[in-house]
Short mmCIF file of C-alpha atoms in Angstrom, two decimals:
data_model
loop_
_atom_site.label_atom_id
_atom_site.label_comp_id
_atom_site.label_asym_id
_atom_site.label_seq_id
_atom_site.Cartn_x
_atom_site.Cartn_y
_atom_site.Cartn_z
CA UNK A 271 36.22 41.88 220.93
CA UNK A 272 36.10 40.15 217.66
CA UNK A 273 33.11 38.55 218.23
CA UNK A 274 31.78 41.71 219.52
CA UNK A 275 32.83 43.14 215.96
CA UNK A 276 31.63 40.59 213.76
CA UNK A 277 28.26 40.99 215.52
CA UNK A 278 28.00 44.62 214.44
CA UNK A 279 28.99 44.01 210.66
CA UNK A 280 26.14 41.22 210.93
CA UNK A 281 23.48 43.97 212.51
CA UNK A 282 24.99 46.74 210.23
CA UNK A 283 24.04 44.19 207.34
CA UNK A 284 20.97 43.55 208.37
CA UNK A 285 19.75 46.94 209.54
CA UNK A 286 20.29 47.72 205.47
CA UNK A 287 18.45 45.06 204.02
CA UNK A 288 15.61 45.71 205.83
CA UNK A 289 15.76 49.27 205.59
CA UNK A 290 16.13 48.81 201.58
CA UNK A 291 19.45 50.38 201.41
CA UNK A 292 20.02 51.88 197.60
CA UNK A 293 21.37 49.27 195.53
CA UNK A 294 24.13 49.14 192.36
CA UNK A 295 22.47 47.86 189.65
CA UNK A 296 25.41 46.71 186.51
CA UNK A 297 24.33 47.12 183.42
CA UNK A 298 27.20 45.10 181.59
CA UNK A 299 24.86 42.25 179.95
CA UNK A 300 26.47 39.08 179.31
CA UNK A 301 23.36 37.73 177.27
CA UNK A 302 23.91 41.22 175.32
CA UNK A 303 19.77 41.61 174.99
CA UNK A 304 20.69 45.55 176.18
CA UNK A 305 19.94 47.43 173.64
CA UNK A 306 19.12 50.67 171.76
CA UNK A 307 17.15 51.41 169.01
CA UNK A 308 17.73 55.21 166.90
CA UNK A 309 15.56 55.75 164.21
CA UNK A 310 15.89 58.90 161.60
CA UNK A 311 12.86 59.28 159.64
CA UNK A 312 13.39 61.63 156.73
CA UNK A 313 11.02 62.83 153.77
CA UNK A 314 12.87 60.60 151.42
CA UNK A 315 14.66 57.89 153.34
CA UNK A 316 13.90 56.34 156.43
CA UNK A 317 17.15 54.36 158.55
CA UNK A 318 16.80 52.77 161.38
CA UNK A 319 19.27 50.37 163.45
CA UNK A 320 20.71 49.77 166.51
CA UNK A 321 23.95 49.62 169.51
CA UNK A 322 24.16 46.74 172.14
CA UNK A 323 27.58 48.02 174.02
CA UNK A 324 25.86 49.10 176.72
CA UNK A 325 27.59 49.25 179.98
CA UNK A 326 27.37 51.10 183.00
CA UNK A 327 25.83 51.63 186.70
CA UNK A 328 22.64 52.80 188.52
CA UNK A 329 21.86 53.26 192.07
CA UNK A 330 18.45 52.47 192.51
CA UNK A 331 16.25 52.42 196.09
CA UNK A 332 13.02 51.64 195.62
CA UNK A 333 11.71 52.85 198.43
CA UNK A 334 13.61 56.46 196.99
CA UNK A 335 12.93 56.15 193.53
CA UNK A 336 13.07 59.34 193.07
CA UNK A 337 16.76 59.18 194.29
CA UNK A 338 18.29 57.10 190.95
CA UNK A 339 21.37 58.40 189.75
CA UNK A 340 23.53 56.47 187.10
CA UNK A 341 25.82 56.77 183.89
CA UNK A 342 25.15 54.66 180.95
CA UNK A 343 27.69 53.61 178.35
CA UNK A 344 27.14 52.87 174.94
CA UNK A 345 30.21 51.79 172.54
CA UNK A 346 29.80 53.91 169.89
CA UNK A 347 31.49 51.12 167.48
CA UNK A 348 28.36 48.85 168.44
CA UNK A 349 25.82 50.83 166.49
CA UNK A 350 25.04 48.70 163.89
CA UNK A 351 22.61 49.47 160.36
CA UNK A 352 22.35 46.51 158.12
CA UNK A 353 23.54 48.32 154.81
CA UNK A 354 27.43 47.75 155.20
CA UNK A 355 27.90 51.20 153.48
CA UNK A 356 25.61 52.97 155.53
CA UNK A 357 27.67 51.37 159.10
CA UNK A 358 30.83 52.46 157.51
CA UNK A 359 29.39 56.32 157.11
CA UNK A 360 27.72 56.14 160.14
CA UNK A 361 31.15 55.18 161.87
CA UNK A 362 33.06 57.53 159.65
CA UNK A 363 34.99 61.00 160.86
CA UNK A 364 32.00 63.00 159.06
CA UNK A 365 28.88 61.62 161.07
CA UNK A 366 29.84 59.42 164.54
CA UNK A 367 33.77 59.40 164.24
CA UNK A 368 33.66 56.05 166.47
CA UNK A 369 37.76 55.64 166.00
CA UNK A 370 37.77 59.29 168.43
CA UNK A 371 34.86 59.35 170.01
CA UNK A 372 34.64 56.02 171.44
CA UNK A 373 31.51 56.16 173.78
CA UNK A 374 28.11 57.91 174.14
CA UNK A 375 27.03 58.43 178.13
CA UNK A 376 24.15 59.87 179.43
CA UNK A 377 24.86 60.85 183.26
CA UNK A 378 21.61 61.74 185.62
CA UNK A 379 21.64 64.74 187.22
CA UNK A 380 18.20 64.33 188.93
CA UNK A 381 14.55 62.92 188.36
CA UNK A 382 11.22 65.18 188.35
CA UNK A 383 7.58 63.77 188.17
CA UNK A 384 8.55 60.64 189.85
CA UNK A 385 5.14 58.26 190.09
CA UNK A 386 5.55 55.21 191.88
CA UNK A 387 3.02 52.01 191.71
CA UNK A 388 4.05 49.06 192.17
CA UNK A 389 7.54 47.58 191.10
CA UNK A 390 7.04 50.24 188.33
CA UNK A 391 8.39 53.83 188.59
CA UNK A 392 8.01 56.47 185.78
CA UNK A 393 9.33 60.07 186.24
CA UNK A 394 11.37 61.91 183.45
CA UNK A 395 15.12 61.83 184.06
CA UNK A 396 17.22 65.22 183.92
CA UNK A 397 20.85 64.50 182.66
CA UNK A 398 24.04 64.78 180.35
CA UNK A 399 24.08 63.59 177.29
CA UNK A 400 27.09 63.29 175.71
CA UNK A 401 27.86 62.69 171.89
CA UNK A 402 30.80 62.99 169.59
CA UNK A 403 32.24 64.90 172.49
CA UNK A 404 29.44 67.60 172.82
CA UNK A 405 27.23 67.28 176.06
CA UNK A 406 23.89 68.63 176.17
CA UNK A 407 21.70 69.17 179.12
CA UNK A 408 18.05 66.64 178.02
CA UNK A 409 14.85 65.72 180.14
CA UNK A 410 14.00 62.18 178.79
CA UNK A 411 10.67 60.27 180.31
CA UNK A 412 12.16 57.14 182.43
CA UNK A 413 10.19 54.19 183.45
CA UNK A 414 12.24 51.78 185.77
CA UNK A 415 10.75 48.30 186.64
CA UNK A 416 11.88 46.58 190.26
CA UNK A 417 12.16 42.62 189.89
CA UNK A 418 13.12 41.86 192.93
CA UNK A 419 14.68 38.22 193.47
CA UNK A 420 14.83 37.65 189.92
CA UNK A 421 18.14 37.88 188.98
CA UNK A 422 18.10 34.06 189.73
CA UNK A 423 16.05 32.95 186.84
CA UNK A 424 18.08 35.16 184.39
CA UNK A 425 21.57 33.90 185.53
CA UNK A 426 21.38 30.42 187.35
CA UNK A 427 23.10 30.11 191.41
CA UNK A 428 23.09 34.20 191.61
CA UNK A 429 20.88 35.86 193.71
CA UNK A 430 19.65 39.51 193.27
CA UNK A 431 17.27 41.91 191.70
CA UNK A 432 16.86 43.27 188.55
CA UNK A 433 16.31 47.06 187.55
CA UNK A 434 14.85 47.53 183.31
CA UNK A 435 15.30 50.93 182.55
CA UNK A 436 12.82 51.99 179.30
CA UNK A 437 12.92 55.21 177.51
CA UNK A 438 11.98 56.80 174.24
CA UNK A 439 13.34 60.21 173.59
CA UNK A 440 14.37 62.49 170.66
CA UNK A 441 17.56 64.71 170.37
CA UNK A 442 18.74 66.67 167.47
CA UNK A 443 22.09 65.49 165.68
CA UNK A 444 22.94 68.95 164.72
CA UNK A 445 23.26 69.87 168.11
CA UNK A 446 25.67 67.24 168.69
CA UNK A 447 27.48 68.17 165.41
CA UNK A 448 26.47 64.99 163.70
CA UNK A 449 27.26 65.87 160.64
CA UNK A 450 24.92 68.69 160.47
CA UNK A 451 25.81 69.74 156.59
CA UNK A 452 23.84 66.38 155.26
CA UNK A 453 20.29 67.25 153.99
CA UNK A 454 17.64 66.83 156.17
CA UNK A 455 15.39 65.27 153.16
CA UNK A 456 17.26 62.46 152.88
CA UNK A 457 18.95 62.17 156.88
CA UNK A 458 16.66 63.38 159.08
CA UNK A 459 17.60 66.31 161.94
CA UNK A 460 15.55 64.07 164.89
CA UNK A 461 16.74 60.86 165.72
CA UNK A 462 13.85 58.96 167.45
CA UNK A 463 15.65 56.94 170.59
CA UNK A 464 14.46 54.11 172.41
CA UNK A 465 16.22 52.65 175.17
CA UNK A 466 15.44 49.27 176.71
CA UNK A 467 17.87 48.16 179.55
CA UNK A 468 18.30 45.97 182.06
CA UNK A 469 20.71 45.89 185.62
CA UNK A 470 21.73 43.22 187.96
CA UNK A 471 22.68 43.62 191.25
CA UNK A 472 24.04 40.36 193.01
CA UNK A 473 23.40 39.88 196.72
CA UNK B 276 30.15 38.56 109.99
CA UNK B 277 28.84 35.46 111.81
CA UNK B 278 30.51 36.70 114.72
CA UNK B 279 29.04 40.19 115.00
CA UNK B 280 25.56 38.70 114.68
CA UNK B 281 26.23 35.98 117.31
CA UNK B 282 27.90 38.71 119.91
CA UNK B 283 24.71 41.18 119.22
CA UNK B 284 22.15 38.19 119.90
CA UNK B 285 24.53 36.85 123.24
CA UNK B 286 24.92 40.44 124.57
CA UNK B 287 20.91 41.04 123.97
CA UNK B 288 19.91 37.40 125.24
CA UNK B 289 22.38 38.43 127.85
CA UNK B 290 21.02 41.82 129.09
CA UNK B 291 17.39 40.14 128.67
CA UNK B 292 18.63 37.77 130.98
CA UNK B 293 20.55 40.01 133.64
CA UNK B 294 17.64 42.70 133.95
CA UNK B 295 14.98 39.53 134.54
CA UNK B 296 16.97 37.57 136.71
CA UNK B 297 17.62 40.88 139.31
CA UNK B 298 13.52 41.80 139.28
CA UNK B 299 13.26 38.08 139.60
CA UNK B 300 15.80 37.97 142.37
CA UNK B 301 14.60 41.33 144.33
CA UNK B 302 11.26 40.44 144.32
CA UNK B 303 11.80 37.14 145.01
CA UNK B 304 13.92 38.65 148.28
CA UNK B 305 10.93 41.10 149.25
CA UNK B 306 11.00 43.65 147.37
CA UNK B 307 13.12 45.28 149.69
CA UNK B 308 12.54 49.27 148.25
CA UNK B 309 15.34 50.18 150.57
CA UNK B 310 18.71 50.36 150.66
CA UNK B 311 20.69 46.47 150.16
CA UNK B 312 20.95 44.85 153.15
CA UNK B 313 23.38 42.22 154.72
CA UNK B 314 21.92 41.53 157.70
CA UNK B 315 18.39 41.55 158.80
CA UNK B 316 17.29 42.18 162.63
CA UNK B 317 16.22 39.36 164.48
CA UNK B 318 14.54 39.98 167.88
CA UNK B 319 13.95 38.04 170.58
CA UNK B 320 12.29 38.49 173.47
CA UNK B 321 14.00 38.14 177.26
CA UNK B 322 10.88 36.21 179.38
CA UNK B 323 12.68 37.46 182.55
CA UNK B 324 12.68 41.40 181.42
CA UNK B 325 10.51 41.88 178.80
CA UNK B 326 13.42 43.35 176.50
CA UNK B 327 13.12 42.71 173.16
CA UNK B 328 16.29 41.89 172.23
CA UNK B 329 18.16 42.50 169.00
CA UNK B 330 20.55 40.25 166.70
CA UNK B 331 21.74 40.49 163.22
CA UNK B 332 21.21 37.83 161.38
CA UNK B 333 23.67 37.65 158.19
CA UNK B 334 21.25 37.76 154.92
CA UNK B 335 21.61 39.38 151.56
CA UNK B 336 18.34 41.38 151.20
CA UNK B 337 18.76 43.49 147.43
CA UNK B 338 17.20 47.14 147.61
CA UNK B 339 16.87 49.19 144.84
CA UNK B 340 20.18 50.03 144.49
CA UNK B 341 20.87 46.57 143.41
CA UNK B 342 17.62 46.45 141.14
CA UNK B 343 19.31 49.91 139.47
CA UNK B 344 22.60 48.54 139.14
CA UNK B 345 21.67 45.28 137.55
CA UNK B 346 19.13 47.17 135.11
CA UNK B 347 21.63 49.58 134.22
CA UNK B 348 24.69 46.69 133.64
CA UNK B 349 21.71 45.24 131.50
CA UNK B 350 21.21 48.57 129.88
CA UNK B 351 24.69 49.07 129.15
CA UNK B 352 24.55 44.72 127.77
CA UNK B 353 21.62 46.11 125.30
CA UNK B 354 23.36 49.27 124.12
CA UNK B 355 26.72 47.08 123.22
CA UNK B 356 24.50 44.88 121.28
CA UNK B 357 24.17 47.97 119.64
CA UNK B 358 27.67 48.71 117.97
CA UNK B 359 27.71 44.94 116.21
CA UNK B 360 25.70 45.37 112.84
CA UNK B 361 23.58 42.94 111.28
CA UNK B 362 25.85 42.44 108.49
CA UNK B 363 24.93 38.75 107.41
CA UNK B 364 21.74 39.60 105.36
CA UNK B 365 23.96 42.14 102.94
CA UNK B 366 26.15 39.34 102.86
CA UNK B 367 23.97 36.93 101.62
CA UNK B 368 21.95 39.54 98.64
CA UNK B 369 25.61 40.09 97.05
CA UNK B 370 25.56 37.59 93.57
#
């Protein structure tokens, strides 16, 4: 009976990796080269920097692409602009209120326009943003890159695959009450996102 | 009277100095015609991904705020120099 048992975990097991069962890609990075990039670019001053906290989970199938779903994490206290002034108003109560709102997540809903080729799908990912507490509804191009097997040659004695998520997208602070007083000459309204992540998932 | 025409020449060589050595210094850093920086970006690139990856290097990069503020402590060095009078010469004309 055991046996008998053991046998059909084995076939279970098997029957999924053959049939490319959807996998759980982590997206906590211990070599921290997650990252993403925000850019404001206003008439009289351009700033531009940057949040590594990234953490979260996406299942991936590649033979369902179009099947992704996920939530990424980003620590708000990780962005990060090299004028120390700047970080502290960015982090501040008026503009990202990091102390409260501790994390930014973006949550799929669903993905539309999914082209395969290859290890490389692009489609553009429908989901919740969520910032300083308000969540908006955006559509955001996606391209997600397969490795398979290569999780080995990133972190030594694992196996796996890797999934790199890449997107460049633009949302409006006002409409995630960013402090939306500040004049747009000098801050602009359109933050320019770019989003360059990668998942492991261990076998 | 010596001493109000030595602090007038040490508080012009000094603003002389001061507003120099900061254009010296910015440029010197880049010319940076930003904000001041403490860090500067540093990517590198993940061979396994293709992520470019970003660290912050710590590095004191002036910006124009800087290059103001010096020029206007310099400024305010000059305009001192200002309120010591050049008293000696009547000094010496007096029989």
């Amino acid at each position: 009976m055991k046996k008998t048992l053991l046998a059909l975990i084995g076939l279970t097991a098997l029957t999924s990796a053959a049939l490319g069962a959807p996998q759980t890609f982590d997206f906590k990075d211990p070599k921290g080269v997650n990252n993403i990039v925000f850019k404001l670019d206003a008439l009289l001053e351009a700033t531009q920097g940057s949040a590594n906290g990234i953490t979260g989970s996406v299942t991936f199938d590649p033979d369902k692409p179009a099947l992704t779903r996920g939530k990424l994490v980003v620590a708000a206290a990780s962005l990060h602009v090299p004028n120390p002034m700047m970080k502290e108003h960015l982090h501040s109560r008026q503009w990202m209120d990091v102390a409260k709102y501790t994390d930014i997540t973006f949550e799929t809903k669903e993905l539309k326009n999914v082209k395969t080729s290859g290890a490389q799908t692009t489609a553009d990912v429908v989901g919740t943003l969520t910032i300083k507490g308000v969540s908006k509804e955006i559509t955001a191009p996606i391209k997600l890159s397969y490795l398979k097997d290569k999780l080995s040659q990133r972190v030594p004695n694992l196996k796996g695959d890797l999934l790199v998520i890449r997107s460049t997208f633009t949302i409006k602070r006002s409409d995630f009450g960013i402090n939306p007083a500040a004049p747009q000459d000098k801050v602009s309204d359109e933050i320019e996102l770019a989003l360059s992540v990668a998942g492991a998932a261990a076998r | 009277m010596f001493v109000c025409t030595n602090m007038k020449r040490t508080l012009l060589i000094l603003a002389v100095v001061a507003a120099l050595g900061a254009v010296f210094f910015w440029l010197a850093t880049g010319a940076n015609r930003g904000w001041t920086r403490t860090s500067v970006p540093v990517k590198t690139l993940d061979q396994v991904t293709g992520i470019e990856g970003i660290e912050y290097r710590k590095q004191f990069v002036p910006g124009l705020d800087f290059l103001a503020a010096a020029l206007l402590g310099a400024a305010l060095l000059g305009g001192a120099s200002l309120l010591f009078g050049n008293k000696q010469r009547q000094t010496n004309t007096k029989p």
